[in-house]
Structure formats: C-alpha cells, structure tokens
Amino acid sequence: MASFVIEGGHRLSGEIHPQGAKNEVLQIICATLLTAEEVTVNNIPDILDVNNLIQLMREMGVTVAKEGVDTYSFKAENVDLAYLESDEFLKKCSSLRGSVMLIGPMVARFGKALISKPGGDKIGRRRLDTHFVGIQNLGADFRYDELRGIYEITADRLQGSYMLLDEASVTGTANILMAAVLAKGTTTIYNAACEPYLQQLCRMLNRMGAKISGIASNLLTIEGVEELHGTQHTVLPDMIEVGSFIGMAAMTKSEITIKNVSYENLGIIPESFRRLGIKLEQRGDDIYVPSQETYEIESFIDGSIMTIADAPWPGLTPDLLSVMLVVATQAKGSVLIHQKMFESRLFFVDKLIDMGAQIILCDPHRAVVIGHNHGFKLRGARLTSPDIRAGIALLIAAMSAEGTSTISNIEQIDRGYQNIEGRLNAIGARITRI
C-alpha cells in the first residue's frame, strides 16, 4: 500500500496541463467493441482505472496497440466470447466499475454479455437499474445467477424502443446508447444524460456510422444501423482535474495557469468557484488563477447562506463537491454543501475536522462549512483516501496545512489522477510517494 507524505504550506507557481477525461475515456474504450475495424483514441490518461480496462480489453481478444504517449488503437475483430464466461473475466469486472459499460456493446454486437456486480468507490449505493431496464426495453433478457453472483444478458436482435429513464444516469445513458446504435428500428431516450462526455461518445459513434440526433439535449433519437466502422477520436480534458487545480490554487494562495481546458465544455464549474469568491480568468482556452490572500463566499440575493449542490448536467458535477467543500474551509463566510446523488461522499469530513476545519455534518447529504478566512491554517494529519474525489480533496487540504501530512490508500487517487505528485511537484508542491 503506497502513501503520500505532504509538506504543507508551499505556494504553487507556473503552468499545469489537465489529463484526458477519465469518465469519457471509459465509455469510449467500451464503444470500440461495436466494430471489427480499428478505432484510434488520443489523449488517454495513464491512470489505474483506464489501464485496467485496456488490459481487460486485451484479455478479451481485442488487438490493442500503443501508438504514442497517450494514443492507443483498438481492433475488436476476434473477441474471445468463451473468455467472457470465465471466472477470471468476471472477477476482473467486479473490481472495475467502468466494466458495466461493456454490456451495451456486447449485447448489441454479439447477442450476449455476462457481467459481475462492478466495484469502484465506496460512496454509497450506485444503482444499475437504469442500465438494465433500458437494455431490457430494447428486447434483451436479463437473468441473475445467484450462485456465481453474475448477470447474464442475452438478445437475438435488439429492437428500437421509446424509453423515459428514471434518472439521467451518465453511464446508464451511454450503455443504452451503445446498445441502441445496432438495434433494429428507432430508439428514443428521454431524460438522457447530456454531459460533454456523453456528447463526445455520440459524435464518435456518428463518425463510425451511427445515426444519433438530439446530441447535447436530454432527448436522444437513434436510428439503428447494420454495422459501424473505424474512426479516430480525441478525449476532452478532465473537467474534474481542472476544478481540482482551481481549488488547489485558492487553498495554497497560488498563481497558476491551467492550460488547454476546453473552456466551452466546463459548463457551470468556473462560475461555481467564483461563488466561493475565487478569482479566475479565461485566457483563450486557458484558465488563469491569480494569487489571493483571501476569498469571500457570496450570499444569495436575499442574504441567505450560499448553497452549493450537485445536479445533472448542465448542473454542477457531484465529483467536484468534495473539492469545493475543502476550499470553503479557508474562505470568508459560510456555505451549505448539498451532495444529493451519493449518500456516503461527505463522510471524509471527519478527517478535515481533525485538521481544524469547522464543519457541521448535518446528515449523509449535507454539510455546513464555516470558513477560517485563512485566519489559521489546517493542521497536518494522518489521513486515508476513501475514494478518488475525497482523496484529491484531502491532498489539497494537506498541501495548505501547517506541518506534514500522510495520506494512505493513495491507490484510490491513482485510479483517477495521472502522476499527480510529479505534476504538482513541478510547480512547487512537496509531495513524496512512499
């Protein structure tokens, strides 16, 4: 088990480049199974979750070649269908949450998929109902094998259908979409997720020969086609990393430039940080964050306490609430952080309280943060990363703290952030991996 040792109190300075988006690339790699032709993907981040999925694809019989530093080609010409029924494959799926998005492409192209209940972050319940019900609506048959703990999904030929999703699930929409592109007839998905990463998937599938309309809206229409072809695709910068770097600059009173952020795809993220009082400027496709000795949380127009809550796109992504909560601990003023979508994501705040933060955890979904206004620093502490996003939030807290902190279980951070200590040390951080 690796750990980070962080010497707090150092200001950052310079430029940093966000990696490719983890949440997009997991969808894109799964989508390469929809064709026997070669698909080349650029800007793939070198992170644990993505590397595990790439290795799983190799073991499934997909020809995978590394074409450059962050470029891979995938050719799913000879998929080993027998391997997909093996205990080894199912065990690997159970440790990788992104593996659930193999279902749509596998059922659409091969008429069968087996999947174990996927793992991932310990952040509360993450239902698969939207995935399963949507693919059932296309005519697939689901069976749960209680003895092996696996789902078996079969279909002779999927048939287009109208469906109203019970929630705007990103991975659920992606899975249904990938199944529908090869279904017979027309599929309509209402209350579809419309995140930029989903838009990217739609555009890639259309370049492969799919017929998807309504992209960027919550109403997608898919006319099924007989087959898809190869293409090239470039993954967007990771918006969660961009937000993490904004928060990091504010907490450490640093002046940094975040390069090539694809600003038009950040949605409400920059404005959400401005509501915490953080100054930032768009400079072309970069974000410049000036050094600030203090930042003050806004109030609502009627004077009531600011509430920052997650919501489906174009609302604020839940993946940034942990970062925003940490950033608020050194702001001037108070804010209510409302994590609506996952009931266990705020439980890491007890670590921040041990570091000296003033936080009232109201319930599993809400926390009130009373900012220190940099009046006194957080204290260094021994910490453990419970999930990817809490992990980066604790790293930000440790970088701004007085003294030395240790974060264990950093494999959780490695799942989502590429060489994070190397990139941060290059602009002034003091982080050692042991």
Coordinates of C-alpha atoms in Angstrom, one line a residue:
M1 CA 0.0 0.0 0.0
A2 CA 1.5 3.3 -1.1
S3 CA 1.2 6.6 0.7
F4 CA 1.8 10.3 0.1
V5 CA 3.8 12.4 2.6
I6 CA 2.9 16.1 2.0
E7 CA 4.8 19.0 3.4
G8 CA 2.2 21.7 3.6
G9 CA 2.4 25.5 3.3
H10 CA 4.1 25.8 -0.1
R11 CA 2.7 28.0 -2.8
L12 CA 2.5 26.8 -6.4
S13 CA 3.5 28.7 -9.4
G14 CA 3.5 28.0 -13.2
E15 CA 1.5 26.1 -15.7
I16 CA -0.2 22.7 -15.4
H17 CA -2.0 20.6 -18.1
P18 CA -5.1 18.6 -17.2
Q19 CA -5.1 15.0 -18.3
G20 CA -7.7 13.3 -20.6
A21 CA -11.1 12.8 -19.0
K22 CA -11.4 9.6 -17.1
N23 CA -15.2 9.5 -17.3
E24 CA -15.1 9.9 -21.1
V25 CA -12.4 7.5 -21.9
L26 CA -14.0 4.6 -20.1
Q27 CA -17.1 5.0 -22.3
I28 CA -15.0 5.4 -25.5
I29 CA -12.9 2.3 -24.9
C30 CA -16.1 0.2 -24.4
A31 CA -17.6 1.6 -27.6
T32 CA -14.6 0.2 -29.6
L33 CA -16.3 -3.2 -29.2
L34 CA -19.1 -2.1 -31.6
T35 CA -17.0 -2.6 -34.7
A36 CA -14.4 -5.1 -36.1
E37 CA -12.5 -2.2 -37.6
E38 CA -9.7 -0.2 -35.9
V39 CA -10.5 2.7 -33.6
T40 CA -7.7 5.1 -32.6
V41 CA -8.1 7.1 -29.4
N42 CA -5.9 10.1 -28.4
N43 CA -5.4 11.8 -25.0
I44 CA -5.9 8.7 -23.0
P45 CA -4.8 9.3 -19.3
D46 CA -2.3 6.9 -17.7
I47 CA -4.4 6.1 -14.7
L48 CA -5.3 2.9 -12.9
D49 CA -9.0 2.6 -13.9
V50 CA -8.2 3.2 -17.6
N51 CA -5.1 0.9 -17.7
N52 CA -7.1 -1.9 -16.1
L53 CA -9.9 -1.5 -18.7
I54 CA -7.3 -1.5 -21.5
Q55 CA -5.7 -4.7 -20.1
L56 CA -9.2 -6.3 -19.8
M57 CA -9.8 -5.5 -23.5
R58 CA -6.6 -7.2 -24.4
E59 CA -7.6 -10.3 -22.5
M60 CA -11.0 -10.3 -24.2
G61 CA -9.1 -10.7 -27.5
V62 CA -9.1 -7.1 -28.7
T63 CA -5.9 -6.1 -30.5
V64 CA -4.6 -3.1 -28.6
A65 CA -1.6 -1.1 -29.7
K66 CA 0.1 1.8 -28.0
E67 CA 0.6 4.3 -30.9
G68 CA 2.1 7.2 -28.9
V69 CA 2.4 8.6 -25.4
D70 CA -1.3 8.9 -24.9
T71 CA -2.7 7.2 -28.1
Y72 CA -4.0 3.7 -28.4
S73 CA -5.6 1.8 -31.2
F74 CA -8.3 -0.9 -30.6
K75 CA -9.4 -3.6 -33.0
A76 CA -12.2 -5.9 -31.8
E77 CA -12.0 -8.2 -34.7
N78 CA -11.6 -11.5 -32.8
V79 CA -13.3 -11.2 -29.4
D80 CA -12.9 -14.3 -27.3
L81 CA -16.5 -15.0 -26.4
A82 CA -15.6 -18.1 -24.3
Y83 CA -13.3 -15.9 -22.1
L84 CA -16.2 -13.7 -21.4
E85 CA -17.9 -16.5 -19.5
S86 CA -14.8 -17.3 -17.4
D87 CA -14.5 -16.7 -13.7
E88 CA -11.2 -14.8 -14.3
F89 CA -13.0 -12.2 -16.6
L90 CA -15.9 -11.8 -14.2
K91 CA -13.6 -11.3 -11.2
K92 CA -11.8 -8.5 -13.1
C93 CA -15.1 -6.9 -13.9
S94 CA -16.1 -6.8 -10.3
S95 CA -13.1 -4.6 -9.4
L96 CA -13.7 -2.1 -12.2
R97 CA -16.8 0.0 -12.2
G98 CA -16.4 1.0 -15.9
S99 CA -16.8 -2.6 -16.9
V100 CA -20.6 -2.2 -16.6
M101 CA -20.5 -0.3 -19.9
L102 CA -19.3 -3.4 -21.7
I103 CA -22.9 -4.7 -21.6
G104 CA -24.4 -2.5 -24.3
P105 CA -21.8 -3.1 -26.9
M106 CA -21.5 -6.8 -26.2
V107 CA -25.3 -7.5 -26.4
A108 CA -25.7 -5.3 -29.5
R109 CA -22.9 -6.9 -31.5
F110 CA -22.7 -10.5 -30.1
G111 CA -26.1 -11.0 -28.6
K112 CA -24.8 -11.9 -25.2
A113 CA -23.0 -10.4 -22.2
L114 CA -22.0 -11.6 -18.7
I115 CA -21.1 -9.2 -16.0
S116 CA -20.4 -9.4 -12.3
K117 CA -21.6 -6.6 -10.0
P118 CA -18.9 -3.9 -10.5
G119 CA -17.0 -2.3 -7.7
G120 CA -15.3 1.1 -7.6
D121 CA -15.7 3.9 -5.0
K122 CA -17.2 3.4 -1.6
I123 CA -19.6 6.4 -1.9
G124 CA -22.9 4.8 -1.3
R125 CA -25.4 3.0 -3.5
R126 CA -24.9 3.2 -7.2
R127 CA -27.9 1.6 -8.9
L128 CA -27.6 -0.4 -12.1
D129 CA -31.4 -0.4 -12.7
T130 CA -31.2 2.4 -15.3
H131 CA -28.7 0.3 -17.4
F132 CA -30.7 -2.9 -17.1
V133 CA -34.2 -1.6 -17.6
G134 CA -33.1 0.5 -20.6
I135 CA -31.4 -2.5 -22.3
Q136 CA -34.4 -4.7 -21.4
N137 CA -36.6 -2.1 -23.2
L138 CA -34.6 -2.9 -26.3
G139 CA -35.6 -6.6 -26.0
A140 CA -32.7 -8.1 -24.0
D141 CA -33.4 -10.8 -21.4
F142 CA -31.7 -10.5 -18.0
R143 CA -31.0 -13.4 -15.7
Y144 CA -29.2 -13.2 -12.3
D145 CA -27.1 -16.2 -11.4
E146 CA -27.2 -16.1 -7.6
L147 CA -24.7 -18.9 -7.2
R148 CA -22.0 -17.1 -9.2
G149 CA -23.2 -13.6 -8.4
I150 CA -23.4 -12.6 -12.1
Y151 CA -25.8 -11.1 -14.6
E152 CA -26.4 -12.9 -17.9
I153 CA -27.9 -10.8 -20.7
T154 CA -29.0 -12.2 -24.0
A155 CA -30.8 -11.0 -27.1
D156 CA -31.2 -12.4 -30.6
R157 CA -31.6 -8.9 -32.1
L158 CA -32.3 -5.7 -30.2
Q159 CA -35.3 -3.8 -31.2
G160 CA -35.6 0.0 -31.0
S161 CA -38.0 1.4 -28.4
Y162 CA -39.1 4.6 -26.7
M163 CA -38.0 5.0 -23.1
L164 CA -38.1 7.5 -20.3
L165 CA -35.2 7.0 -18.0
D166 CA -35.9 7.0 -14.2
E167 CA -32.7 9.1 -13.7
A168 CA -30.3 10.9 -16.0
S169 CA -27.5 8.4 -15.4
V170 CA -24.4 9.2 -17.5
T171 CA -23.1 5.6 -17.6
G172 CA -26.7 4.3 -18.0
T173 CA -27.4 6.6 -21.0
A174 CA -24.0 5.6 -22.5
N175 CA -24.8 1.9 -22.1
I176 CA -28.3 2.1 -23.6
L177 CA -27.0 4.3 -26.4
M178 CA -24.3 1.9 -27.4
A179 CA -26.8 -0.9 -27.5
A180 CA -29.3 1.1 -29.5
V181 CA -27.0 2.1 -32.3
L182 CA -27.1 -1.5 -33.7
A183 CA -30.7 -2.2 -32.8
K184 CA -33.4 -2.6 -35.4
G185 CA -35.6 0.5 -35.9
T186 CA -35.6 3.7 -33.9
T187 CA -34.8 4.2 -30.2
T188 CA -35.8 7.4 -28.3
I189 CA -34.2 8.1 -24.9
Y190 CA -35.9 10.8 -22.9
N191 CA -34.3 12.2 -19.7
A192 CA -31.0 11.2 -21.2
A193 CA -27.8 12.5 -19.6
C194 CA -26.2 15.2 -21.8
E195 CA -22.7 15.7 -20.2
P196 CA -20.0 16.8 -22.6
Y197 CA -18.5 13.2 -22.3
L198 CA -21.8 11.8 -23.5
Q199 CA -21.8 14.3 -26.4
Q200 CA -18.3 13.1 -27.3
L201 CA -19.5 9.5 -27.3
C202 CA -22.4 10.4 -29.6
R203 CA -20.2 12.2 -32.0
M204 CA -17.7 9.4 -32.2
L205 CA -20.5 6.8 -32.8
N206 CA -21.9 9.1 -35.6
R207 CA -18.4 9.2 -37.2
M208 CA -18.4 5.4 -37.1
G209 CA -21.7 5.3 -39.0
A210 CA -24.4 5.6 -36.3
K211 CA -27.4 7.9 -36.7
I212 CA -27.9 9.8 -33.4
S213 CA -29.7 13.1 -33.2
G214 CA -30.5 15.4 -30.3
I215 CA -26.9 15.5 -29.1
A216 CA -26.4 17.8 -26.1
S217 CA -30.1 17.6 -25.2
N218 CA -31.9 15.2 -22.9
L219 CA -33.9 13.7 -25.8
L220 CA -31.8 11.4 -28.0
T221 CA -33.1 9.7 -31.1
I222 CA -31.1 6.7 -32.5
E223 CA -31.9 5.1 -35.9
G224 CA -30.3 1.7 -35.8
V225 CA -27.8 0.7 -38.4
E226 CA -26.4 -2.7 -39.5
E227 CA -22.8 -2.1 -38.6
L228 CA -20.3 0.5 -37.5
H229 CA -16.8 1.3 -38.8
G230 CA -13.4 2.5 -37.5
T231 CA -12.6 6.1 -36.6
Q232 CA -10.3 8.4 -34.7
H233 CA -11.3 10.2 -31.5
T234 CA -9.6 12.7 -29.1
V235 CA -10.7 12.7 -25.5
L236 CA -11.6 16.0 -23.8
P237 CA -9.5 17.4 -20.9
D238 CA -10.8 16.2 -17.5
M239 CA -13.1 18.9 -16.1
I240 CA -12.8 17.4 -12.5
E241 CA -9.0 17.9 -12.7
V242 CA -9.5 21.4 -13.9
G243 CA -11.8 22.1 -11.0
S244 CA -9.3 20.4 -8.6
F245 CA -6.5 22.7 -9.8
I246 CA -8.7 25.8 -9.3
G247 CA -9.4 24.8 -5.7
M248 CA -5.8 23.9 -5.1
A249 CA -4.6 27.3 -6.2
A250 CA -7.1 29.1 -3.9
M251 CA -6.3 27.0 -0.9
T252 CA -2.5 27.5 -1.3
K253 CA -2.7 31.2 -2.3
S254 CA -1.0 30.3 -5.5
E255 CA -0.9 31.8 -9.0
I256 CA -1.2 29.2 -11.7
T257 CA -2.3 28.8 -15.3
I258 CA -4.3 25.7 -16.2
K259 CA -3.6 25.0 -19.9
N260 CA -6.0 23.8 -22.7
V261 CA -9.1 23.2 -20.5
S262 CA -11.7 23.1 -23.3
Y263 CA -13.5 26.0 -21.6
E264 CA -16.7 25.7 -23.5
N265 CA -17.2 22.2 -22.0
L266 CA -16.7 23.3 -18.4
G267 CA -20.3 24.4 -18.0
I268 CA -21.1 25.9 -14.6
I269 CA -17.8 24.9 -13.0
P270 CA -15.9 28.2 -13.3
E271 CA -18.9 30.2 -12.0
S272 CA -19.4 27.8 -9.0
F273 CA -15.8 28.6 -7.9
R274 CA -16.5 32.3 -8.4
R275 CA -19.4 31.9 -5.9
L276 CA -16.9 30.8 -3.3
G277 CA -15.0 34.1 -4.0
I278 CA -12.2 32.7 -6.1
K279 CA -11.0 34.9 -8.9
L280 CA -10.2 33.3 -12.3
E281 CA -9.9 34.5 -15.8
Q282 CA -10.4 32.8 -19.2
R283 CA -7.4 33.4 -21.4
G284 CA -8.0 31.8 -24.7
D285 CA -8.5 28.2 -23.8
D286 CA -6.6 28.5 -20.5
I287 CA -7.7 29.4 -17.0
Y288 CA -5.5 31.9 -15.1
V289 CA -6.0 31.8 -11.3
P290 CA -4.2 34.8 -9.5
S291 CA -2.8 34.5 -6.0
Q292 CA -5.4 35.5 -3.5
E293 CA -4.7 36.2 0.2
T294 CA -8.4 35.8 0.9
Y295 CA -11.7 34.9 -0.9
E296 CA -15.2 35.5 0.3
I297 CA -18.2 33.3 -0.2
E298 CA -21.2 35.1 -1.8
S299 CA -24.6 35.1 -0.3
F300 CA -27.9 34.7 -2.2
I301 CA -29.6 37.9 -3.2
D302 CA -32.0 37.7 -0.2
G303 CA -29.0 37.4 2.1
S304 CA -29.4 33.8 3.0
I305 CA -26.5 31.4 3.2
M306 CA -25.0 30.2 0.0
T307 CA -25.9 26.6 -1.0
I308 CA -23.8 24.6 -3.5
A309 CA -25.4 21.4 -4.7
D310 CA -24.8 18.9 -7.4
A311 CA -27.3 18.3 -10.2
P312 CA -27.4 16.5 -13.6
W313 CA -25.6 18.4 -16.4
P314 CA -25.7 21.3 -17.0
G315 CA -25.8 21.5 -13.2
L316 CA -22.7 21.1 -11.1
T317 CA -21.0 17.6 -11.3
P318 CA -21.1 15.7 -8.0
D319 CA -17.4 14.8 -8.5
L320 CA -16.3 18.4 -7.5
L321 CA -18.3 18.8 -4.3
S322 CA -15.5 17.2 -2.2
V323 CA -13.0 19.7 -3.6
M324 CA -15.4 22.7 -3.1
L325 CA -16.1 21.7 0.5
V326 CA -12.3 21.7 1.3
V327 CA -11.8 25.0 -0.5
A328 CA -14.6 26.5 1.6
T329 CA -12.8 25.7 4.9
Q330 CA -10.4 28.6 4.2
A331 CA -12.9 31.1 2.7
K332 CA -14.5 34.0 4.4
G333 CA -18.1 33.2 5.2
S334 CA -20.2 30.0 5.4
V335 CA -21.7 27.7 2.8
L336 CA -24.0 24.6 2.8
I337 CA -22.7 21.8 0.6
H338 CA -25.5 19.6 -0.5
Q339 CA -24.4 16.2 -2.0
K340 CA -27.7 14.9 -3.4
M341 CA -26.6 12.0 -5.5
F342 CA -24.4 9.8 -3.2
E343 CA -25.1 9.4 0.5
S344 CA -21.6 8.5 1.7
R345 CA -19.4 11.0 -0.1
L346 CA -19.3 13.5 2.8
F347 CA -18.1 11.1 5.4
F348 CA -14.5 12.2 4.8
V349 CA -15.2 15.5 6.6
D350 CA -14.3 14.0 10.0
K351 CA -10.7 14.0 8.8
L352 CA -10.9 17.7 7.9
I353 CA -12.4 18.4 11.4
D354 CA -9.4 16.6 12.9
M355 CA -7.2 19.0 10.9
G356 CA -9.0 22.0 12.4
A357 CA -11.8 22.7 9.9
Q358 CA -15.1 24.0 11.2
I359 CA -17.7 21.7 9.6
I360 CA -21.1 20.6 10.8
L361 CA -22.2 17.3 9.1
C362 CA -26.0 17.7 9.1
D363 CA -26.7 14.2 7.6
P364 CA -25.2 12.0 4.9
H365 CA -26.0 14.5 2.2
R366 CA -25.4 18.0 3.8
A367 CA -22.6 19.7 5.5
V368 CA -22.3 23.4 6.7
V369 CA -18.7 24.8 6.3
I370 CA -17.7 27.8 8.4
G371 CA -14.6 29.3 6.7
H372 CA -11.5 30.3 8.6
N373 CA -10.7 33.1 6.1
H374 CA -7.1 31.9 6.3
G375 CA -7.2 33.1 9.9
F376 CA -5.4 29.9 10.9
K377 CA -4.2 27.0 8.8
L378 CA -5.4 23.5 8.9
R379 CA -3.1 21.1 10.9
G380 CA -1.1 18.3 9.3
A381 CA -2.6 14.9 10.0
R382 CA -2.6 11.2 9.1
L383 CA -5.3 10.6 6.5
T384 CA -6.8 7.8 4.4
S385 CA -8.3 8.3 0.9
P386 CA -11.8 6.6 0.9
D387 CA -12.5 7.4 -2.8
I388 CA -11.0 9.2 -5.8
R389 CA -12.6 12.6 -5.3
A390 CA -12.2 12.7 -1.5
G391 CA -8.6 11.6 -2.0
I392 CA -7.8 14.7 -4.1
A393 CA -9.7 16.9 -1.7
L394 CA -7.6 15.6 1.3
L395 CA -4.5 16.1 -0.8
I396 CA -5.5 19.8 -1.3
A397 CA -6.2 20.2 2.4
A398 CA -2.7 18.7 3.2
M399 CA -1.0 21.0 0.7
S400 CA -2.5 24.0 2.5
A401 CA -1.9 22.7 6.0
E402 CA 0.7 23.6 8.6
G403 CA 3.2 20.8 9.1
T404 CA 3.4 17.4 7.4
S405 CA 0.5 15.1 6.5
T406 CA 0.4 11.5 5.4
I407 CA -2.3 10.1 3.1
S408 CA -2.6 6.3 2.8
N409 CA -4.6 4.2 0.3
I410 CA -3.5 6.5 -2.5
E411 CA -4.3 3.8 -5.0
Q412 CA -7.8 5.5 -4.9
I413 CA -6.2 8.7 -6.1
D414 CA -4.1 6.8 -8.7
R415 CA -7.4 5.5 -10.1
G416 CA -8.3 8.9 -11.4
Y417 CA -5.2 11.2 -11.4
Q418 CA -2.1 10.7 -13.6
N419 CA 1.3 11.1 -11.9
I420 CA -0.4 13.7 -9.7
E421 CA 2.6 14.2 -7.3
G422 CA 5.1 14.6 -10.3
R423 CA 2.9 17.3 -11.9
L424 CA 2.3 19.2 -8.7
N425 CA 5.9 19.0 -7.5
A426 CA 6.9 20.5 -10.9
I427 CA 5.0 23.7 -9.9
G428 CA 6.2 23.9 -6.3
A429 CA 4.4 21.3 -4.2
R430 CA 6.3 19.0 -1.8
I431 CA 4.8 15.5 -2.1
T432 CA 6.7 12.3 -1.7
R433 CA 5.3 8.8 -2.6
I434 CA 6.4 6.1 -0.2

